[in-house]
Amino acid sequence: MTPAAFDYVRAETREHALEILACHGDDAALLAGGQSLVPMLSLRLARPTIVIDIGGLSGLSGLERRPEGLFVGALTRHRDLARAEAAFAQIEADAPLLSEAARWVAHPSIRNRGTLGGAIALGDGAAEYPAAAIALGARVALAWRRGERRVQADAFFVGPMMTEAAAHEMVLGLEIPPLGPLDAFGFCEIAERRGDYALAGAAIVARRDAAPRVALFGAADAAKLAGGASKALAGDAPADWDEALCAAAGEAARADLGDSALDPARRHLAGVAVARAAADLAKRARAQARGTR
Amino acid sequence: MRFSDATKIAVTLHVNGRPVAAEVEPRVTLAAFLRDHLDLTGLHVGCGHGVCGACAVLMDGLTARACTLLAVAAQGARIETIEGLSDRGALRALQRTFAEHGALQCGFCTPGMLLAAHELLAETPAPSPAQIREALSGVICRCTGYGPIVDAVAAAASESPPAEPRPDGLPSADAPPSDAPPSQTPPDEGAPS
Amino acid sequence: MSGRAAPGLRWPRLLTGRGRYVADLAVRGAREAAFVRSPHAHADIRGVNVAEARAAPGIDAVFLHDDLAAVLRPWRGSHGLFPDLAAPEQTALARDRVRHVGEPVALIVGESRALCEDAAELVAVDYAPLAAVTGPEDAVAPEAPTLHAEAPGNVCLERAVRSEGLEQTFRDAALTVEATFGFGRHTGVPLEPRGLIAAYDAAEGRLVVHHSHQCPAAMQDAFAQLLGLEERRVRVICPDVGGAFGIKQQVYADEMAVVAAAVLLRRPIRFLADRLESMASDIQARHHVVRGALAVSAEGAIRAIDVDDIHAIGPYSQYPRSSAGEGRAMLSLSGAPYAMAAAGARTRAVFTNLGMSGHYRGVGHPIAAAVTEGLVDLAARRLGEDPWAFRRRNFAPYDGAPRTSALGVAFEPLPFAACLDALEAGGRRARLDAWRRDARARGVLAGYGIAAFVEMTTRGPGFYGDGGVRVSTRDGCTLRLEPSGAVRGASSVTEQGQGVETAVAQIVADALGAPLDQVEILTGDTAVAHHGGGTWGSRSLAVGGHAAWTAARRLRAEILEIAGALLQTDPAALDLQGGAVRDQDGAPRIALSELAALCHFQPHKIPGERQPQLTASAAFGPLDAPFRAGCGVQLSAVEIDPETGLVRAVDHVVAHFCGAVVNPLLVDGQIKGGVVQGLGAALSEELAYDADGQLLSATLADYRVPMAPETPDIEVLHVERPAGAADDNDDAPPRFIGVGEAGTAGASAAALNAINDALAPRDAALWRIPATPARVLAALGAIGD
């Protein structure tokens, strides 16, 4: 279990990385925290001819409030999002769902190294961030040699470890419309062991001025927006969501999965996850209404 | 061990307080580099794919799995291994309570357990059993059944002075997820007997 | 015996990163190895092209089957007690057919593992895939493909035991309960993967193998036999071993290939299995389907048990022990804790195109316990009787007399009821009932269950010896007194973390009268210790400890004799305690260190022109009984989330009888670790293969061993030998009983009963482990099967 040989470049700047990426395309792999890439190299499941190390690039880590929303840099580590302290305190105010999702990523030593951008770029259907990004209505910021573009998260994750990013594009980060004081989120992950990839999970965001967004992970090969479940929750104020409504949303989510559910158990569990995430959201909404967020 | 002649990359880093400069093949993991190049065999490769946690080191003060890192990507990093931490006495309390509680048998996972516990106690001086289990959740022990390790960590916590401050100055715990569904909440005082 | 909770002697080293596992050893000039392994479960090999691999950078050699055949003979895992056991020939590298995914086809030796793996990708193997056999019942289906022409029907071994009147007993029963149990395929996952370094000196015909293994002497024998070397010139050294659990007890095809290549190349070769190789090629176990029935009288007495077992071994019978072990446990242990009139058991081991299968911690014990205890709970539930009371009434009586079970196995008296008492003491049941009530009120399916188990340990020579299998059931110890007064010993037991080396040192210290820190025991080296069994079947301390005790008493006798001569005192009036020769009242007369120095440097000062030997040796192997048994009752409590099907073990208690406890820290460690392996089997671990025989759980991310958050605290209650039983006396060798299998033997059974207790209010039941969310949800009717 040793990687096949590859060349290695320590990128000096973002432009440097994108230049090399443009030259090699599919044959290149970007290395950030390495927590998924290096095991895949060792298993020889990933066979790049060149690894471009972007781990040392400046300006790609941390949070920034921009007019378009909260920008979370690709090199931000799970640990910092999960802890939401010091320089990352803003995440708790603007996108606490991302913080919650980070706490569910793997184990402490992986959270110490792994990055948001790495997880987004990998697009694992059982990972937490893609669903969180979809629920938040976030946009994935991509850069290539000649420019940048933004892709809505719900259009970004297209299949098993497949995303909309082209081979010459690099994930810069997530652009998240911040949650307002009266917005709320819910999250639920069902896994056999703490830190395992999810059997099923759900992330939900309810904004005061928009319909709720329910996103699923784990149950299918890519994270996806659950339209029926989202619709089921629309109309009522989150603080009023009762058990029956949450269960109905779960049932709708099972229908949303259609043939994409990996197996019957995951389809079932996706419904449970949605119902629980909705209940979680309702609880938070009630707490917010009481001013005890 | 001699690495192949494929294009090597220069890397400089600090290992156990000493500067190390080397040229390594890009595909060499940090685990292989430390073990084969520097003879630091205290970390163990139990799975090689980032699951078992036996290859733990401290990288810039935080635990990392050396099998999920490329040596060339550790440029400029401060690495501490079980040997270095032991030699400077950083693990003394844990090592004693591990022995007292039978928190190891074959010893293969022990570096991973000690480093995970060390990281926990640096941030959470008085952890609950559930917090201890969460902190150890990324390290497989196939011998002890974990209970003795949890007891040893709790014992070390109860008797040690506050551990050394974290390098980034951040004080508190990497808390388990809030509002976890009941099936996911780590076991706590609710045990029935 | 000492009963002191001494930490392991190796621990200071292991706690500071100074372990010496095979991968840590430096051998000058050692080459590395990697294998080309079969990607098919079953295929003919039409051709192999290694030209490109042989020319690859850094490669010394590429070996195929025929290249090794000159120095290595094939083997058959046969067993003389079962002449009808089908034991097809196995070779180190596949010859013309592969029979499981991961079977070694070619061996690459080169400068580094990375280059070997690179070259392995250049080997072109032309396979013609064949249909695969992937389950126990599939193997005996009429249309099943045949693995070996010499075993039509794919049956490796079939055995049955039936006591007279079994059918009649069932016909007369007031109640018969039946269930079909399914057990997943498991493996031990020692965290240190298998590995070895083989070095051959052609001038002397000498082979030295540093081996991560449990049985160095058995491997010395196997290397000599299979490679045609002089046994005396083969040395096997087991350094620190990172767990074993039965997985490092066999002859492995890949390891034999590496040793043969070292002989051919005349260079040291190191092979370290990686985790992918381990998952596919380590010994696997369990994978049974068992139909069981229990007959109960109108008075609620268990009258008979009948089990029909079929289990899927791999494509060969494991060598050298054969694959008869799992079935033997079914024939020995089904119904064992209970008194009953009649019993029947049939077992079939069948060949499949799955990984090699054989002995993993507990060997069949967990299956027999789960089936027996599941049926017992089912009967109690059907009768509306409390399962604890039902067991208490039906346990084989403990009256100090040996008894023969309904299956015809002779057991020493075993205190099951005392173990149940220990579990019940202190109001535990009331607490459990209250917890269960509260949890159910919260909407959680909560339940607890118990399971009695028997642990067969410390085997005598009857099984392997009479079967013509060259596996020693003996162990030896040699001790010598050094000038400092320290005692250095060599023992043939082996250490994989269970602490037997420490326990042997404790026994020596106690039996001799020396402080523990003055005792050094070397283990795991065939060049310095007796030929002995090593570690397997919960025997090493019982056997090796006995030998060590005897050697220490012999050394003590000589020391006291010398002291008597020196002190002009009758040796019988002297004692050796705490490192000093003392009067009977404890007053020190001469320190052991002083006496030792005198013996070594001024022996002429000892009256009588003595030649102090200061060395004593003893060997021991049980001859009085086929095995020694321990027993116990385990309690498991679980909570099931009815919506997710997730089962969480929340509590586990083991009440255990194992005779004298040498070191409670080590004994408890064995039991707790064993329990967690049993819980893993019950809840999450499974080597899943698809219908083509592809391994789906090929990494540790997919083969889910329990982690810290999923594991409950485990309590161990030691049950003493009940009053009236003969106690060990100081001058007789202690009769130890092994403890290595105990935790695993009963944990799955207790957990399965707890799960069914939890499911009972929903009128649901589950008889298949691991109890994954999908299976639990199916049992609850939430999803289809």
Short mmCIF file of N, CA and C in Angstrom, two decimals, chain C residues 605-716:
data_model
loop_
_atom_site.label_atom_id
_atom_site.label_comp_id
_atom_site.label_asym_id
_atom_site.label_seq_id
_atom_site.Cartn_x
_atom_site.Cartn_y
_atom_site.Cartn_z
N LYS C 605 34.41 -21.51 48.68
CA LYS C 605 34.08 -21.18 50.07
C LYS C 605 32.82 -21.90 50.55
N ILE C 606 32.16 -22.57 49.62
CA ILE C 606 30.96 -23.31 50.04
C ILE C 606 31.42 -24.69 50.49
N PRO C 607 31.11 -25.08 51.69
CA PRO C 607 31.58 -26.38 52.19
C PRO C 607 31.13 -27.52 51.29
N GLY C 608 31.97 -28.51 51.14
CA GLY C 608 31.57 -29.75 50.47
C GLY C 608 31.93 -29.81 49.00
N GLU C 609 32.84 -28.93 48.57
CA GLU C 609 33.27 -28.97 47.16
C GLU C 609 32.10 -29.10 46.20
N ARG C 610 31.18 -28.22 46.35
CA ARG C 610 30.00 -28.25 45.50
C ARG C 610 30.25 -27.62 44.14
N GLN C 611 29.54 -28.04 43.18
CA GLN C 611 29.51 -27.35 41.89
C GLN C 611 28.12 -26.75 41.73
N PRO C 612 27.97 -25.52 42.14
CA PRO C 612 26.61 -24.95 42.03
C PRO C 612 26.14 -24.95 40.57
N GLN C 613 24.96 -25.45 40.36
CA GLN C 613 24.41 -25.45 38.99
C GLN C 613 23.65 -24.15 38.71
N LEU C 614 22.91 -23.74 39.70
CA LEU C 614 22.18 -22.46 39.61
C LEU C 614 21.33 -22.38 38.35
N THR C 615 20.96 -23.50 37.86
CA THR C 615 20.14 -23.58 36.66
C THR C 615 19.08 -24.64 36.91
N ALA C 616 17.89 -24.35 36.52
CA ALA C 616 16.85 -25.37 36.64
C ALA C 616 15.93 -25.26 35.45
N SER C 617 15.43 -26.37 35.07
CA SER C 617 14.60 -26.39 33.88
C SER C 617 13.42 -27.32 34.12
N ALA C 618 12.32 -26.99 33.53
CA ALA C 618 11.17 -27.88 33.62
C ALA C 618 10.30 -27.70 32.39
N ALA C 619 9.64 -28.76 32.05
CA ALA C 619 8.66 -28.69 30.97
C ALA C 619 7.38 -29.33 31.46
N PHE C 620 6.29 -28.92 30.86
CA PHE C 620 5.00 -29.45 31.31
C PHE C 620 4.01 -29.43 30.16
N GLY C 621 3.19 -30.44 30.16
CA GLY C 621 2.04 -30.44 29.27
C GLY C 621 0.95 -31.23 29.95
N PRO C 622 -0.27 -30.76 29.87
CA PRO C 622 -1.35 -31.45 30.57
C PRO C 622 -1.55 -32.86 30.01
N LEU C 623 -1.68 -33.82 30.91
CA LEU C 623 -1.91 -35.20 30.50
C LEU C 623 -3.18 -35.76 31.13
N ASP C 624 -3.68 -35.07 32.16
CA ASP C 624 -4.76 -35.66 32.96
C ASP C 624 -6.13 -35.49 32.31
N ALA C 625 -6.26 -34.54 31.43
CA ALA C 625 -7.59 -34.31 30.84
C ALA C 625 -7.39 -33.70 29.46
N PRO C 626 -8.34 -33.87 28.58
CA PRO C 626 -8.21 -33.30 27.24
C PRO C 626 -8.14 -31.77 27.26
N PHE C 627 -8.75 -31.17 28.29
CA PHE C 627 -8.74 -29.70 28.38
C PHE C 627 -9.13 -29.32 29.80
N ARG C 628 -8.87 -28.07 30.13
CA ARG C 628 -9.37 -27.50 31.38
C ARG C 628 -10.43 -26.47 31.02
N ALA C 629 -11.48 -26.43 31.80
CA ALA C 629 -12.57 -25.53 31.44
C ALA C 629 -12.69 -24.40 32.45
N GLY C 630 -12.96 -23.23 31.94
CA GLY C 630 -13.45 -22.12 32.74
C GLY C 630 -14.89 -21.89 32.34
N CYS C 631 -15.57 -21.03 33.06
CA CYS C 631 -16.96 -20.79 32.68
C CYS C 631 -17.39 -19.43 33.18
N GLY C 632 -18.57 -19.06 32.84
CA GLY C 632 -19.08 -17.79 33.33
C GLY C 632 -20.45 -17.48 32.78
N VAL C 633 -20.95 -16.35 33.19
CA VAL C 633 -22.20 -15.83 32.64
C VAL C 633 -21.94 -14.36 32.31
N GLN C 634 -22.31 -13.97 31.10
CA GLN C 634 -22.15 -12.57 30.70
C GLN C 634 -23.50 -11.89 30.61
N LEU C 635 -23.48 -10.64 30.92
CA LEU C 635 -24.69 -9.82 30.87
C LEU C 635 -24.44 -8.67 29.90
N SER C 636 -25.37 -8.48 29.00
CA SER C 636 -25.27 -7.37 28.07
C SER C 636 -26.55 -6.56 28.12
N ALA C 637 -26.40 -5.24 28.06
CA ALA C 637 -27.57 -4.37 27.98
C ALA C 637 -27.43 -3.50 26.74
N VAL C 638 -28.50 -3.41 25.99
CA VAL C 638 -28.45 -2.63 24.75
C VAL C 638 -29.64 -1.68 24.66
N GLU C 639 -29.43 -0.62 23.91
CA GLU C 639 -30.53 0.25 23.54
C GLU C 639 -30.61 0.27 22.02
N ILE C 640 -31.80 0.10 21.52
CA ILE C 640 -32.00 0.13 20.07
C ILE C 640 -32.87 1.33 19.74
N ASP C 641 -32.39 2.12 18.83
CA ASP C 641 -33.19 3.22 18.33
C ASP C 641 -34.17 2.62 17.31
N PRO C 642 -35.45 2.62 17.61
CA PRO C 642 -36.38 1.91 16.73
C PRO C 642 -36.51 2.54 15.36
N GLU C 643 -36.15 3.81 15.26
CA GLU C 643 -36.25 4.45 13.95
C GLU C 643 -35.04 4.19 13.07
N THR C 644 -33.88 4.13 13.69
CA THR C 644 -32.66 3.95 12.89
C THR C 644 -32.16 2.51 12.89
N GLY C 645 -32.62 1.72 13.83
CA GLY C 645 -32.11 0.35 13.92
C GLY C 645 -30.72 0.26 14.51
N LEU C 646 -30.18 1.39 14.97
CA LEU C 646 -28.85 1.36 15.57
C LEU C 646 -28.92 0.74 16.95
N VAL C 647 -28.02 -0.19 17.18
CA VAL C 647 -27.96 -0.86 18.48
C VAL C 647 -26.75 -0.30 19.22
N ARG C 648 -26.98 0.13 20.43
CA ARG C 648 -25.86 0.62 21.23
C ARG C 648 -25.73 -0.26 22.47
N ALA C 649 -24.57 -0.84 22.65
CA ALA C 649 -24.30 -1.61 23.87
C ALA C 649 -24.03 -0.60 24.97
N VAL C 650 -24.81 -0.67 26.03
CA VAL C 650 -24.65 0.35 27.08
C VAL C 650 -24.02 -0.22 28.35
N ASP C 651 -24.03 -1.52 28.46
CA ASP C 651 -23.45 -2.09 29.68
C ASP C 651 -23.05 -3.53 29.40
N HIS C 652 -22.03 -3.98 30.10
CA HIS C 652 -21.62 -5.37 29.94
C HIS C 652 -20.91 -5.83 31.22
N VAL C 653 -21.34 -6.95 31.72
CA VAL C 653 -20.73 -7.51 32.93
C VAL C 653 -20.39 -8.97 32.67
N VAL C 654 -19.24 -9.37 33.10
CA VAL C 654 -18.83 -10.77 32.98
C VAL C 654 -18.60 -11.32 34.38
N ALA C 655 -19.35 -12.34 34.75
CA ALA C 655 -19.06 -13.08 35.98
C ALA C 655 -18.35 -14.35 35.54
N HIS C 656 -17.15 -14.53 36.06
CA HIS C 656 -16.25 -15.47 35.42
C HIS C 656 -15.54 -16.33 36.45
N PHE C 657 -15.42 -17.57 36.15
CA PHE C 657 -14.65 -18.49 36.98
C PHE C 657 -13.45 -19.01 36.19
N CYS C 658 -12.25 -18.79 36.71
CA CYS C 658 -11.06 -19.31 36.04
C CYS C 658 -10.02 -19.80 37.03
N GLY C 659 -10.46 -20.18 38.24
CA GLY C 659 -9.48 -20.65 39.21
C GLY C 659 -8.60 -19.50 39.69
N ALA C 660 -7.35 -19.85 39.99
CA ALA C 660 -6.45 -18.85 40.57
C ALA C 660 -6.15 -17.75 39.56
N VAL C 661 -6.14 -16.50 40.03
CA VAL C 661 -5.82 -15.35 39.19
C VAL C 661 -4.40 -14.90 39.51
N VAL C 662 -3.51 -15.00 38.55
CA VAL C 662 -2.11 -14.63 38.79
C VAL C 662 -1.97 -13.12 38.82
N ASN C 663 -2.66 -12.45 37.90
CA ASN C 663 -2.50 -10.99 37.78
C ASN C 663 -3.82 -10.42 37.29
N PRO C 664 -4.60 -9.86 38.21
CA PRO C 664 -5.95 -9.39 37.83
C PRO C 664 -5.93 -8.35 36.71
N LEU C 665 -4.88 -7.54 36.66
CA LEU C 665 -4.81 -6.54 35.60
C LEU C 665 -4.79 -7.22 34.23
N LEU C 666 -4.03 -8.30 34.14
CA LEU C 666 -3.91 -9.00 32.86
C LEU C 666 -5.14 -9.84 32.58
N VAL C 667 -5.67 -10.49 33.60
CA VAL C 667 -6.86 -11.33 33.39
C VAL C 667 -8.04 -10.45 32.96
N ASP C 668 -8.24 -9.35 33.68
CA ASP C 668 -9.34 -8.47 33.31
C ASP C 668 -9.13 -7.92 31.90
N GLY C 669 -7.88 -7.64 31.59
CA GLY C 669 -7.57 -7.14 30.25
C GLY C 669 -7.94 -8.15 29.18
N GLN C 670 -7.65 -9.42 29.43
CA GLN C 670 -8.03 -10.45 28.48
C GLN C 670 -9.53 -10.51 28.32
N ILE C 671 -10.23 -10.45 29.44
CA ILE C 671 -11.69 -10.63 29.37
C ILE C 671 -12.34 -9.42 28.69
N LYS C 672 -11.92 -8.23 29.10
CA LYS C 672 -12.54 -7.03 28.51
C LYS C 672 -12.26 -6.96 27.01
N GLY C 673 -11.02 -7.19 26.65
CA GLY C 673 -10.69 -7.15 25.22
C GLY C 673 -11.44 -8.21 24.45
N GLY C 674 -11.59 -9.38 25.05
CA GLY C 674 -12.34 -10.44 24.39
C GLY C 674 -13.81 -10.08 24.24
N VAL C 675 -14.37 -9.45 25.26
CA VAL C 675 -15.77 -9.04 25.18
C VAL C 675 -15.98 -8.09 24.00
N VAL C 676 -15.07 -7.14 23.85
CA VAL C 676 -15.27 -6.14 22.79
C VAL C 676 -15.18 -6.81 21.41
N GLN C 677 -14.33 -7.81 21.28
CA GLN C 677 -14.32 -8.53 20.00
C GLN C 677 -15.64 -9.27 19.79
N GLY C 678 -16.21 -9.78 20.87
CA GLY C 678 -17.52 -10.43 20.75
C GLY C 678 -18.63 -9.44 20.45
N LEU C 679 -18.55 -8.25 21.05
CA LEU C 679 -19.55 -7.23 20.77
C LEU C 679 -19.42 -6.74 19.32
N GLY C 680 -18.20 -6.62 18.86
CA GLY C 680 -18.00 -6.23 17.46
C GLY C 680 -18.66 -7.24 16.54
N ALA C 681 -18.48 -8.52 16.85
CA ALA C 681 -19.10 -9.57 16.04
C ALA C 681 -20.61 -9.45 16.07
N ALA C 682 -21.15 -9.10 17.23
CA ALA C 682 -22.60 -9.04 17.37
C ALA C 682 -23.20 -7.80 16.72
N LEU C 683 -22.44 -6.71 16.70
CA LEU C 683 -23.05 -5.44 16.34
C LEU C 683 -22.56 -4.84 15.02
N SER C 684 -21.33 -5.03 14.67
CA SER C 684 -20.85 -4.24 13.53
C SER C 684 -19.87 -4.92 12.60
N GLU C 685 -19.10 -5.89 13.08
CA GLU C 685 -18.04 -6.44 12.24
C GLU C 685 -18.60 -7.46 11.26
N GLU C 686 -18.22 -7.33 10.02
CA GLU C 686 -18.56 -8.37 9.05
C GLU C 686 -17.68 -8.25 7.82
N LEU C 687 -17.06 -9.37 7.47
CA LEU C 687 -16.37 -9.45 6.20
C LEU C 687 -17.43 -9.79 5.17
N ALA C 688 -17.84 -8.76 4.44
CA ALA C 688 -18.91 -8.97 3.48
C ALA C 688 -18.31 -9.29 2.11
N TYR C 689 -18.81 -10.31 1.48
CA TYR C 689 -18.43 -10.65 0.11
C TYR C 689 -19.66 -10.57 -0.76
N ASP C 690 -19.48 -10.18 -2.01
CA ASP C 690 -20.63 -10.19 -2.90
C ASP C 690 -20.76 -11.57 -3.56
N ALA C 691 -21.75 -11.69 -4.41
CA ALA C 691 -22.06 -12.99 -4.98
C ALA C 691 -20.94 -13.51 -5.88
N ASP C 692 -20.06 -12.62 -6.31
CA ASP C 692 -18.91 -13.05 -7.11
C ASP C 692 -17.69 -13.34 -6.26
N GLY C 693 -17.85 -13.22 -4.95
CA GLY C 693 -16.71 -13.48 -4.08
C GLY C 693 -15.76 -12.31 -3.96
N GLN C 694 -16.22 -11.11 -4.34
CA GLN C 694 -15.40 -9.93 -4.14
C GLN C 694 -15.57 -9.44 -2.71
N LEU C 695 -14.45 -9.11 -2.09
CA LEU C 695 -14.49 -8.65 -0.70
C LEU C 695 -14.94 -7.19 -0.66
N LEU C 696 -16.09 -6.95 -0.02
CA LEU C 696 -16.62 -5.59 0.04
C LEU C 696 -16.05 -4.81 1.22
N SER C 697 -15.69 -5.52 2.27
CA SER C 697 -15.12 -4.83 3.45
C SER C 697 -13.61 -5.02 3.44
N ALA C 698 -12.99 -4.37 2.48
CA ALA C 698 -11.58 -4.61 2.23
C ALA C 698 -10.67 -3.66 3.00
N THR C 699 -11.24 -2.66 3.65
CA THR C 699 -10.42 -1.73 4.43
C THR C 699 -10.98 -1.65 5.85
N LEU C 700 -10.24 -0.99 6.72
CA LEU C 700 -10.73 -0.85 8.09
C LEU C 700 -11.84 0.19 8.19
N ALA C 701 -12.08 0.92 7.11
CA ALA C 701 -13.24 1.80 7.11
C ALA C 701 -14.52 0.99 6.89
N ASP C 702 -14.38 -0.16 6.25
CA ASP C 702 -15.56 -0.97 5.93
C ASP C 702 -15.77 -2.13 6.89
N TYR C 703 -14.66 -2.64 7.43
CA TYR C 703 -14.78 -3.69 8.45
C TYR C 703 -14.80 -2.98 9.79
N ARG C 704 -15.99 -2.88 10.39
CA ARG C 704 -16.18 -1.94 11.47
C ARG C 704 -15.92 -2.56 12.84
N VAL C 705 -14.67 -2.44 13.29
CA VAL C 705 -14.37 -2.88 14.66
C VAL C 705 -14.90 -1.82 15.62
N PRO C 706 -15.25 -2.21 16.82
CA PRO C 706 -15.75 -1.21 17.77
C PRO C 706 -14.68 -0.18 18.09
N MET C 707 -15.12 1.06 18.24
CA MET C 707 -14.24 2.14 18.65
C MET C 707 -14.65 2.58 20.05
N ALA C 708 -13.88 3.48 20.63
CA ALA C 708 -14.13 3.86 22.02
C ALA C 708 -15.56 4.36 22.28
N PRO C 709 -16.14 5.22 21.42
CA PRO C 709 -17.47 5.72 21.76
C PRO C 709 -18.56 4.65 21.70
N GLU C 710 -18.33 3.58 20.96
CA GLU C 710 -19.36 2.56 20.79
C GLU C 710 -19.23 1.45 21.83
N THR C 711 -18.23 1.55 22.68
CA THR C 711 -17.93 0.45 23.58
C THR C 711 -18.35 0.79 25.00
N PRO C 712 -19.10 -0.09 25.64
CA PRO C 712 -19.51 0.22 27.02
C PRO C 712 -18.37 -0.08 28.00
N ASP C 713 -18.51 0.46 29.17
CA ASP C 713 -17.61 0.01 30.23
C ASP C 713 -17.94 -1.45 30.53
N ILE C 714 -16.91 -2.20 30.81
CA ILE C 714 -17.11 -3.63 31.05
C ILE C 714 -16.65 -3.94 32.46
N GLU C 715 -17.51 -4.64 33.18
CA GLU C 715 -17.18 -5.00 34.55
C GLU C 715 -16.87 -6.49 34.58
N VAL C 716 -15.84 -6.85 35.32
CA VAL C 716 -15.47 -8.27 35.44
C VAL C 716 -15.59 -8.66 36.89
#
